[in-house]
Amino acid sequence: MLPTLMTILKRQAPACVFSLAALCSLGAMAQSPGPLKLGIIGPMSGGSADFGQAMLNGIEIAVSEINAVGGYLGRPIELVVKDDKGDPETGLKMSEELVKVDKVVSTIGFCNTGVAIKAIPVFQSNQSPLIVPCAAGSPVTQQVEPAASYIFRVSPSEDIKAPFMVKDILRRGLNKVAIFADATPYGESGKNDVVKALAASNLKPVHVTSFPLGVKDLSTEMEAARAAGANVIIAYTVGPENAVIARSRAAVKWTAPLVGPWTLSFPNFIDTAGPAAEGTMTVQTFIAEPSNERRVAFLSAYKRMHKDSRMAVPMASAQGYDAVYLLTYSLFGIRDGRLTGPAIKAQLEDIKRVYYGVVATYDKPFSTASKDAVTENMLVMGLVRNGAVTFAYPEDAKRNLFVQRKTQ
């Protein structure tokens, strides 16, 4: 049975600190000015809908738990959901609506790096805090100097995933890398991060292919990569193009391992690629296995709320869930009830209480110097096996029993 938020908070919080549930109860006795509007934006339709909907599912679980114990000082959290369709122009328009029309107190969102980058100026110029639970391209938190930035992230940046991935393949003796990256900001930044990580070991990729979204076949490029002597393929794209990479590799009867970021755990890859996806390795923060009490509770809540035994993109759901709680913890640090953008930003940069999350234990996840909550020690390698993602290595499964904290 899933512990209630009240139970969890009582278990976690020291007696000398007001618990979130206690504050909710105190606020419920005061007059409520109405629901607290929280903006949500992501690809709810289109080629990236797999992780947009998964993100929303995780967010909805957290909000339902918080509202069950009184919301924010008696005010229920109300979600204002926008579909950016994975399109930068649509994302920009929807962001402006959230900030200027809907007047949300804060926003959680973005799955596509290019969409996030296009919209970030809206949040920054309006001093409206944004927490990014999915978009992983390195530039997302590099658009603005950290101390001034209103952009926070609980998704691991590619500039930590790429070195982690490269260290793993080199450990396995795979040192002749072919990179297949799409021509979007995500693909380009991911490719650059891999090149940089290889350079740290005095290596260069032996082959690089850049392709447009919508490509249907990459067999010719696969033959060229094999001819260049590649013994491993690193893929950087988001949508069904990942499946094109895997199927093209199979079409030329090449068995070089396929490795990549979390996008290789999406249904639009695993389901579409079918047998060609088997054995693929992917960098993960959260694998949907009951490795400890927190994760068991989250998986159970997900299954109950969404009536789905298969969590489509576990990382997106877990990171969306944690983002809601981090924001809520920051709101309760504002004692005068004035939920201005600068006030929320200041609290996010100095969250007083430790949040025991699903992905990590968040102890000072943000600061004026760092807007990324996830560090390399939180990463594990996942393996696609029988249509799902499991731990690639037994030692990672054991290490995952102990939830990691941010390393400075």
GROMACS .gro file of C-alpha atoms in nm:
model
  408
    1MET     CA    1   0.000   0.000   0.000
    2LEU     CA    2   0.130   0.345  -0.092
    3PRO     CA    3   0.213   0.552   0.216
    4THR     CA    4   0.022   0.879   0.229
    5LEU     CA    5   0.215   1.202   0.186
    6MET     CA    6   0.146   1.275   0.553
    7THR     CA    7   0.303   0.942   0.653
    8ILE     CA    8   0.605   0.992   0.430
    9LEU     CA    9   0.668   1.344   0.556
   10LYS     CA   10   0.632   1.245   0.919
   11ARG     CA   11   0.881   0.967   0.863
   12GLN     CA   12   1.130   1.192   0.681
   13ALA     CA   13   1.109   1.527   0.859
   14PRO     CA   14   1.286   1.605   1.187
   15ALA     CA   15   1.049   1.701   1.468
   16CYS     CA   16   1.181   2.057   1.480
   17VAL     CA   17   1.082   2.130   1.120
   18PHE     CA   18   0.728   2.199   0.998
   19SER     CA   19   0.625   1.917   0.765
   20LEU     CA   20   0.463   1.989   0.433
   21ALA     CA   21   0.147   1.818   0.551
   22ALA     CA   22   0.137   2.024   0.870
   23LEU     CA   23   0.169   2.344   0.672
   24CYS     CA   24  -0.107   2.228   0.442
   25SER     CA   25  -0.332   2.172   0.741
   26LEU     CA   26  -0.255   2.513   0.888
   27GLY     CA   27  -0.329   2.678   0.557
   28ALA     CA   28  -0.657   2.497   0.517
   29MET     CA   29  -0.788   2.680   0.825
   30ALA     CA   30  -0.724   3.017   0.659
   31GLN     CA   31  -0.930   3.170   0.384
   32SER     CA   32  -0.825   3.029   0.049
   33PRO     CA   33  -0.791   3.268  -0.246
   34GLY     CA   34  -0.857   2.984  -0.490
   35PRO     CA   35  -0.653   2.720  -0.675
   36LEU     CA   36  -0.284   2.762  -0.734
   37LYS     CA   37  -0.222   2.745  -1.109
   38LEU     CA   38   0.078   2.538  -1.217
   39GLY     CA   39   0.174   2.543  -1.585
   40ILE     CA   40   0.262   2.218  -1.760
   41ILE     CA   41   0.401   2.217  -2.112
   42GLY     CA   42   0.526   1.932  -2.328
   43PRO     CA   43   0.457   1.727  -2.640
   44MET     CA   44   0.120   1.567  -2.567
   45SER     CA   45   0.085   1.483  -2.936
   46GLY     CA   46   0.324   1.419  -3.223
   47GLY     CA   47   0.646   1.218  -3.246
   48SER     CA   48   0.759   1.302  -2.892
   49ALA     CA   49   0.426   1.232  -2.722
   50ASP     CA   50   0.568   0.916  -2.560
   51PHE     CA   51   0.764   1.112  -2.304
   52GLY     CA   52   0.540   1.418  -2.294
   53GLN     CA   53   0.247   1.211  -2.174
   54ALA     CA   54   0.473   1.010  -1.941
   55MET     CA   55   0.597   1.336  -1.785
   56LEU     CA   56   0.237   1.452  -1.731
   57ASN     CA   57   0.143   1.117  -1.573
   58GLY     CA   58   0.415   1.154  -1.310
   59ILE     CA   59   0.319   1.515  -1.242
   60GLU     CA   60  -0.046   1.419  -1.192
   61ILE     CA   61   0.045   1.160  -0.928
   62ALA     CA   62   0.245   1.415  -0.725
   63VAL     CA   63  -0.028   1.679  -0.752
   64SER     CA   64  -0.298   1.434  -0.643
   65GLU     CA   65  -0.091   1.341  -0.335
   66ILE     CA   66  -0.028   1.703  -0.241
   67ASN     CA   67  -0.389   1.806  -0.293
   68ALA     CA   68  -0.503   1.512  -0.080
   69VAL     CA   69  -0.337   1.675   0.224
   70GLY     CA   70  -0.454   2.029   0.157
   71GLY     CA   71  -0.254   2.152  -0.141
   72TYR     CA   72  -0.060   2.472  -0.083
   73LEU     CA   73  -0.189   2.634   0.238
   74GLY     CA   74  -0.540   2.511   0.164
   75ARG     CA   75  -0.522   2.598  -0.205
   76PRO     CA   76  -0.545   2.298  -0.439
   77ILE     CA   77  -0.290   2.287  -0.717
   78GLU     CA   78  -0.458   2.321  -1.054
   79LEU     CA   79  -0.273   2.211  -1.366
   80VAL     CA   80  -0.285   2.425  -1.679
   81VAL     CA   81  -0.164   2.187  -1.949
   82LYS     CA   82  -0.034   2.301  -2.288
   83ASP     CA   83   0.063   2.081  -2.584
   84ASP     CA   84   0.375   2.213  -2.757
   85LYS     CA   85   0.359   1.925  -3.013
   86GLY     CA   86   0.738   1.907  -3.006
   87ASP     CA   87   0.740   2.219  -3.223
   88PRO     CA   88   0.948   2.526  -3.121
   89GLU     CA   89   0.703   2.786  -3.254
   90THR     CA   90   0.408   2.617  -3.085
   91GLY     CA   91   0.610   2.589  -2.765
   92LEU     CA   92   0.687   2.959  -2.775
   93LYS     CA   93   0.322   3.050  -2.822
   94MET     CA   94   0.202   2.815  -2.546
   95SER     CA   95   0.468   2.948  -2.307
   96GLU     CA   96   0.352   3.303  -2.363
   97GLU     CA   97  -0.005   3.194  -2.287
   98LEU     CA   98   0.099   3.027  -1.962
   99VAL     CA   99   0.295   3.326  -1.837
  100LYS     CA  100   0.092   3.620  -1.969
  101VAL     CA  101  -0.264   3.489  -2.000
  102ASP     CA  102  -0.301   3.203  -1.752
  103LYS     CA  103  -0.076   3.376  -1.497
  104VAL     CA  104   0.067   3.048  -1.364
  105VAL     CA  105   0.279   3.067  -1.051
  106SER     CA  106   0.546   2.851  -1.212
  107THR     CA  107   0.582   2.600  -1.497
  108ILE     CA  108   0.708   2.245  -1.525
  109GLY     CA  109   0.789   2.129  -1.871
  110PHE     CA  110   0.964   2.070  -2.198
  111CYS     CA  111   1.080   1.743  -2.340
  112ASN     CA  112   1.247   1.862  -2.658
  113THR     CA  113   1.566   2.065  -2.627
  114GLY     CA  114   1.494   2.280  -2.932
  115VAL     CA  115   1.148   2.370  -2.802
  116ALA     CA  116   1.284   2.456  -2.459
  117ILE     CA  117   1.558   2.680  -2.597
  118LYS     CA  118   1.308   2.870  -2.811
  119ALA     CA  119   1.078   2.933  -2.514
  120ILE     CA  120   1.330   3.003  -2.238
  121PRO     CA  121   1.342   3.380  -2.306
  122VAL     CA  122   0.969   3.400  -2.223
  123PHE     CA  123   1.023   3.261  -1.874
  124GLN     CA  124   1.346   3.447  -1.815
  125SER     CA  125   1.220   3.790  -1.925
  126ASN     CA  126   0.901   3.752  -1.721
  127GLN     CA  127   1.089   3.623  -1.412
  128SER     CA  128   0.868   3.313  -1.416
  129PRO     CA  129   1.042   3.000  -1.278
  130LEU     CA  130   1.061   2.698  -1.508
  131ILE     CA  131   1.156   2.348  -1.394
  132VAL     CA  132   1.256   2.118  -1.682
  133PRO     CA  133   1.195   1.749  -1.609
  134CYS     CA  134   1.286   1.601  -1.947
  135ALA     CA  135   1.473   1.816  -2.203
  136ALA     CA  136   1.835   1.707  -2.163
  137GLY     CA  137   2.037   1.902  -2.417
  138SER     CA  138   2.330   2.076  -2.251
  139PRO     CA  139   2.229   2.426  -2.374
  140VAL     CA  140   1.899   2.426  -2.179
  141THR     CA  141   2.059   2.553  -1.858
  142GLN     CA  142   2.336   2.741  -2.036
  143GLN     CA  143   2.127   3.015  -2.198
  144VAL     CA  144   2.150   3.243  -1.896
  145GLU     CA  145   2.422   3.296  -1.635
  146PRO     CA  146   2.326   3.067  -1.342
  147ALA     CA  147   2.287   3.333  -1.073
  148ALA     CA  148   2.034   3.522  -1.285
  149SER     CA  149   1.861   3.220  -1.435
  150TYR     CA  150   1.498   3.123  -1.372
  151ILE     CA  151   1.552   2.792  -1.553
  152PHE     CA  152   1.596   2.483  -1.331
  153ARG     CA  153   1.630   2.121  -1.439
  154VAL     CA  154   1.580   1.775  -1.286
  155SER     CA  155   1.671   1.585  -1.601
  156PRO     CA  156   2.036   1.482  -1.644
  157SER     CA  157   2.214   1.705  -1.892
  158GLU     CA  158   2.381   1.545  -2.192
  159ASP     CA  159   2.709   1.696  -2.079
  160ILE     CA  160   2.711   1.445  -1.793
  161LYS     CA  161   2.540   1.160  -1.981
  162ALA     CA  162   2.782   1.167  -2.274
  163PRO     CA  163   3.098   1.127  -2.058
  164PHE     CA  164   2.923   0.857  -1.854
  165MET     CA  165   2.835   0.670  -2.173
  166VAL     CA  166   3.182   0.708  -2.321
  167LYS     CA  167   3.348   0.582  -2.002
  168ASP     CA  168   3.125   0.275  -2.018
  169ILE     CA  169   3.200   0.185  -2.379
  170LEU     CA  170   3.574   0.239  -2.332
  171ARG     CA  171   3.565   0.012  -2.029
  172ARG     CA  172   3.422  -0.254  -2.261
  173GLY     CA  173   3.698  -0.203  -2.517
  174LEU     CA  174   3.475  -0.018  -2.765
  175ASN     CA  175   3.690   0.272  -2.878
  176LYS     CA  176   3.601   0.323  -3.244
  177VAL     CA  177   3.285   0.527  -3.229
  178ALA     CA  178   3.035   0.607  -3.502
  179ILE     CA  179   2.793   0.887  -3.411
  180PHE     CA  180   2.447   0.904  -3.567
  181ALA     CA  181   2.281   1.233  -3.466
  182ASP     CA  182   1.983   1.423  -3.598
  183ALA     CA  183   2.014   1.784  -3.712
  184THR     CA  184   1.807   1.929  -3.426
  185PRO     CA  185   1.958   2.126  -3.134
  186TYR     CA  186   1.931   1.808  -2.926
  187GLY     CA  187   2.116   1.594  -3.178
  188GLU     CA  188   2.381   1.857  -3.246
  189SER     CA  189   2.452   1.929  -2.880
  190GLY     CA  190   2.459   1.556  -2.799
  191LYS     CA  191   2.705   1.490  -3.081
  192ASN     CA  192   2.927   1.772  -2.957
  193ASP     CA  193   2.915   1.634  -2.602
  194VAL     CA  194   3.024   1.289  -2.723
  195VAL     CA  195   3.307   1.438  -2.931
  196LYS     CA  196   3.423   1.632  -2.625
  197ALA     CA  197   3.404   1.322  -2.402
  198LEU     CA  198   3.605   1.120  -2.653
  199ALA     CA  199   3.866   1.396  -2.677
  200ALA     CA  200   3.921   1.368  -2.301
  201SER     CA  201   4.060   1.019  -2.378
  202ASN     CA  202   4.253   1.141  -2.684
  203LEU     CA  203   4.002   0.982  -2.922
  204LYS     CA  204   3.792   1.102  -3.214
  205PRO     CA  205   3.484   0.944  -3.370
  206VAL     CA  206   3.574   0.736  -3.674
  207HIS     CA  207   3.248   0.829  -3.847
  208VAL     CA  208   2.977   1.094  -3.797
  209THR     CA  209   2.638   1.098  -3.968
  210SER     CA  210   2.394   1.388  -3.937
  211PHE     CA  211   2.041   1.331  -4.064
  212PRO     CA  212   1.710   1.520  -4.078
  213LEU     CA  213   1.402   1.425  -3.879
  214GLY     CA  214   1.177   1.197  -4.079
  215VAL     CA  215   1.461   0.998  -4.238
  216LYS     CA  216   1.344   0.649  -4.336
  217ASP     CA  217   1.665   0.461  -4.406
  218LEU     CA  218   2.029   0.494  -4.300
  219SER     CA  219   2.167   0.173  -4.447
  220THR     CA  220   2.418   0.352  -4.670
  221GLU     CA  221   2.548   0.550  -4.374
  222MET     CA  222   2.571   0.227  -4.170
  223GLU     CA  223   2.787   0.069  -4.440
  224ALA     CA  224   3.011   0.375  -4.435
  225ALA     CA  225   3.046   0.358  -4.054
  226ARG     CA  226   3.137  -0.009  -4.069
  227ALA     CA  227   3.390   0.058  -4.347
  228ALA     CA  228   3.547   0.327  -4.125
  229GLY     CA  229   3.618   0.058  -3.866
  230ALA     CA  230   3.356   0.154  -3.606
  231ASN     CA  231   3.292  -0.102  -3.334
  232VAL     CA  232   3.012   0.085  -3.153
  233ILE     CA  233   2.729   0.318  -3.258
  234ILE     CA  234   2.615   0.612  -3.044
  235ALA     CA  235   2.273   0.748  -3.144
  236TYR     CA  236   2.143   1.097  -3.063
  237THR     CA  237   1.786   1.159  -3.169
  238VAL     CA  238   1.445   1.167  -3.000
  239GLY     CA  239   1.169   1.018  -3.213
  240PRO     CA  240   1.118   0.711  -3.432
  241GLU     CA  241   1.448   0.793  -3.606
  242ASN     CA  242   1.615   0.587  -3.333
  243ALA     CA  243   1.429   0.285  -3.468
  244VAL     CA  244   1.551   0.371  -3.819
  245ILE     CA  245   1.909   0.355  -3.689
  246ALA     CA  246   1.854   0.012  -3.532
  247ARG     CA  247   1.669  -0.130  -3.832
  248SER     CA  248   1.931   0.003  -4.074
  249ARG     CA  249   2.204  -0.163  -3.867
  250ALA     CA  250   2.011  -0.491  -3.886
  251ALA     CA  251   1.951  -0.447  -4.260
  252VAL     CA  252   2.325  -0.444  -4.334
  253LYS     CA  253   2.373  -0.739  -4.095
  254TRP     CA  254   2.602  -0.547  -3.861
  255THR     CA  255   2.623  -0.637  -3.493
  256ALA     CA  256   2.808  -0.335  -3.353
  257PRO     CA  257   2.651  -0.241  -3.016
  258LEU     CA  258   2.400   0.046  -3.019
  259VAL     CA  259   2.435   0.288  -2.726
  260GLY     CA  260   2.269   0.618  -2.648
  261PRO     CA  261   2.098   0.851  -2.401
  262TRP     CA  262   1.757   0.792  -2.246
  263THR     CA  263   1.575   0.833  -2.577
  264LEU     CA  264   1.666   0.470  -2.652
  265SER     CA  265   1.428   0.367  -2.373
  266PHE     CA  266   1.120   0.522  -2.541
  267PRO     CA  267   0.840   0.309  -2.689
  268ASN     CA  268   0.882   0.486  -3.022
  269PHE     CA  269   1.221   0.314  -3.033
  270ILE     CA  270   1.168  -0.016  -2.854
  271ASP     CA  271   0.828  -0.099  -3.005
  272THR     CA  272   0.907   0.028  -3.354
  273ALA     CA  273   1.251  -0.129  -3.381
  274GLY     CA  274   1.128  -0.464  -3.248
  275PRO     CA  275   1.400  -0.732  -3.240
  276ALA     CA  276   1.654  -0.477  -3.370
  277ALA     CA  277   1.629  -0.297  -3.034
  278GLU     CA  278   1.739  -0.597  -2.827
  279GLY     CA  279   2.068  -0.542  -2.645
  280THR     CA  280   2.067  -0.164  -2.686
  281MET     CA  281   2.224   0.019  -2.392
  282THR     CA  282   2.088   0.349  -2.265
  283VAL     CA  283   2.176   0.596  -1.988
  284GLN     CA  284   1.908   0.614  -1.718
  285THR     CA  285   1.833   0.784  -1.386
  286PHE     CA  286   1.536   0.563  -1.305
  287ILE     CA  287   1.451   0.208  -1.408
  288ALA     CA  288   1.099   0.088  -1.333
  289GLU     CA  289   1.196  -0.191  -1.094
  290PRO     CA  290   1.104  -0.203  -0.722
  291SER     CA  291   1.454  -0.143  -0.587
  292ASN     CA  292   1.351   0.043  -0.269
  293GLU     CA  293   1.046   0.165  -0.075
  294ARG     CA  294   1.018   0.501  -0.249
  295ARG     CA  295   1.020   0.346  -0.593
  296VAL     CA  296   0.780   0.069  -0.496
  297ALA     CA  297   0.536   0.334  -0.373
  298PHE     CA  298   0.573   0.539  -0.690
  299LEU     CA  299   0.527   0.240  -0.921
  300SER     CA  300   0.217   0.133  -0.728
  301ALA     CA  301   0.070   0.483  -0.743
  302TYR     CA  302   0.135   0.502  -1.116
  303LYS     CA  303  -0.039   0.173  -1.181
  304ARG     CA  304  -0.341   0.272  -0.973
  305MET     CA  305  -0.386   0.618  -1.122
  306HIS     CA  306  -0.313   0.542  -1.483
  307LYS     CA  307  -0.437   0.182  -1.502
  308ASP     CA  308  -0.124   0.086  -1.689
  309SER     CA  309   0.115  -0.190  -1.590
  310ARG     CA  310   0.371  -0.058  -1.837
  311MET     CA  311   0.527   0.279  -1.760
  312ALA     CA  312   0.604   0.407  -2.110
  313VAL     CA  313   0.901   0.634  -2.024
  314PRO     CA  314   0.986   0.577  -1.657
  315MET     CA  315   1.247   0.853  -1.635
  316ALA     CA  316   1.003   1.116  -1.763
  317SER     CA  317   0.737   1.013  -1.511
  318ALA     CA  318   0.975   0.994  -1.215
  319GLN     CA  319   1.149   1.323  -1.295
  320GLY     CA  320   0.814   1.497  -1.348
  321TYR     CA  321   0.697   1.366  -1.011
  322ASP     CA  322   1.009   1.487  -0.831
  323ALA     CA  323   0.987   1.828  -1.000
  324VAL     CA  324   0.643   1.890  -0.848
  325TYR     CA  325   0.764   1.813  -0.497
  326LEU     CA  326   1.076   2.028  -0.530
  327LEU     CA  327   0.861   2.319  -0.642
  328THR     CA  328   0.614   2.261  -0.357
  329TYR     CA  329   0.892   2.247  -0.100
  330SER     CA  330   1.021   2.579  -0.229
  331LEU     CA  331   0.675   2.741  -0.208
  332PHE     CA  332   0.649   2.654   0.160
  333GLY     CA  333   0.969   2.847   0.220
  334ILE     CA  334   0.784   3.168   0.132
  335ARG     CA  335   0.641   3.287   0.462
  336ASP     CA  336   0.446   3.594   0.350
  337GLY     CA  337   0.238   3.416   0.085
  338ARG     CA  338   0.366   3.639  -0.196
  339LEU     CA  339   0.446   3.385  -0.464
  340THR     CA  340   0.639   3.612  -0.696
  341GLY     CA  341   0.884   3.475  -0.949
  342PRO     CA  342   1.190   3.616  -0.769
  343ALA     CA  343   1.067   3.476  -0.436
  344ILE     CA  344   1.016   3.127  -0.582
  345LYS     CA  345   1.354   3.142  -0.759
  346ALA     CA  346   1.527   3.233  -0.432
  347GLN     CA  347   1.361   2.943  -0.250
  348LEU     CA  348   1.443   2.691  -0.524
  349GLU     CA  349   1.806   2.799  -0.492
  350ASP     CA  350   1.798   2.737  -0.119
  351ILE     CA  351   1.544   2.463  -0.038
  352LYS     CA  352   1.576   2.421   0.337
  353ARG     CA  353   1.451   2.064   0.371
  354VAL     CA  354   1.584   1.748   0.211
  355TYR     CA  355   1.335   1.594  -0.031
  356TYR     CA  356   1.354   1.215  -0.047
  357GLY     CA  357   1.254   1.168  -0.409
  358VAL     CA  358   1.207   0.883  -0.651
  359VAL     CA  359   1.511   0.955  -0.868
  360ALA     CA  360   1.738   1.096  -0.598
  361THR     CA  361   1.767   1.237  -0.249
  362TYR     CA  362   1.757   1.610  -0.313
  363ASP     CA  363   1.974   1.796  -0.064
  364LYS     CA  364   2.033   2.148  -0.198
  365PRO     CA  365   1.960   2.042  -0.558
  366PHE     CA  366   1.985   2.399  -0.689
  367SER     CA  367   2.187   2.708  -0.604
  368THR     CA  368   2.283   3.041  -0.755
  369ALA     CA  369   2.577   2.858  -0.913
  370SER     CA  370   2.397   2.545  -1.039
  371LYS     CA  371   2.055   2.494  -1.193
  372ASP     CA  372   2.097   2.121  -1.267
  373ALA     CA  373   1.983   1.886  -0.990
  374VAL     CA  374   2.124   1.563  -1.137
  375THR     CA  375   2.490   1.466  -1.121
  376GLU     CA  376   2.676   1.175  -1.278
  377ASN     CA  377   2.664   0.955  -0.969
  378MET     CA  378   2.286   0.923  -1.016
  379LEU     CA  379   2.323   0.758  -1.359
  380VAL     CA  380   2.311   0.389  -1.446
  381MET     CA  381   2.326   0.198  -1.773
  382GLY     CA  382   2.004   0.037  -1.884
  383LEU     CA  383   1.968  -0.257  -2.121
  384VAL     CA  384   1.679  -0.323  -2.361
  385ARG     CA  385   1.571  -0.679  -2.301
  386ASN     CA  386   1.245  -0.842  -2.412
  387GLY     CA  387   1.087  -0.508  -2.496
  388ALA     CA  388   1.167  -0.335  -2.166
  389VAL     CA  389   1.459  -0.162  -1.994
  390THR     CA  390   1.642  -0.333  -1.709
  391PHE     CA  391   1.978  -0.280  -1.542
  392ALA     CA  392   2.272  -0.350  -1.772
  393TYR     CA  393   2.501  -0.451  -1.485
  394PRO     CA  394   2.428  -0.637  -1.159
  395GLU     CA  395   2.640  -0.387  -0.966
  396ASP     CA  396   2.414  -0.102  -1.083
  397ALA     CA  397   2.108  -0.290  -0.962
  398LYS     CA  398   2.272  -0.329  -0.620
  399ARG     CA  399   2.388   0.033  -0.609
  400ASN     CA  400   2.038   0.145  -0.701
  401LEU     CA  401   1.910   0.019  -0.367
  402PHE     CA  402   2.070   0.329  -0.217
  403VAL     CA  403   1.932   0.654  -0.358
  404GLN     CA  404   2.207   0.896  -0.455
  405ARG     CA  405   2.258   1.261  -0.355
  406LYS     CA  406   2.394   1.541  -0.568
  407THR     CA  407   2.770   1.571  -0.571
  408GLN     CA  408   2.906   1.925  -0.581
   0.00000   0.00000   0.00000
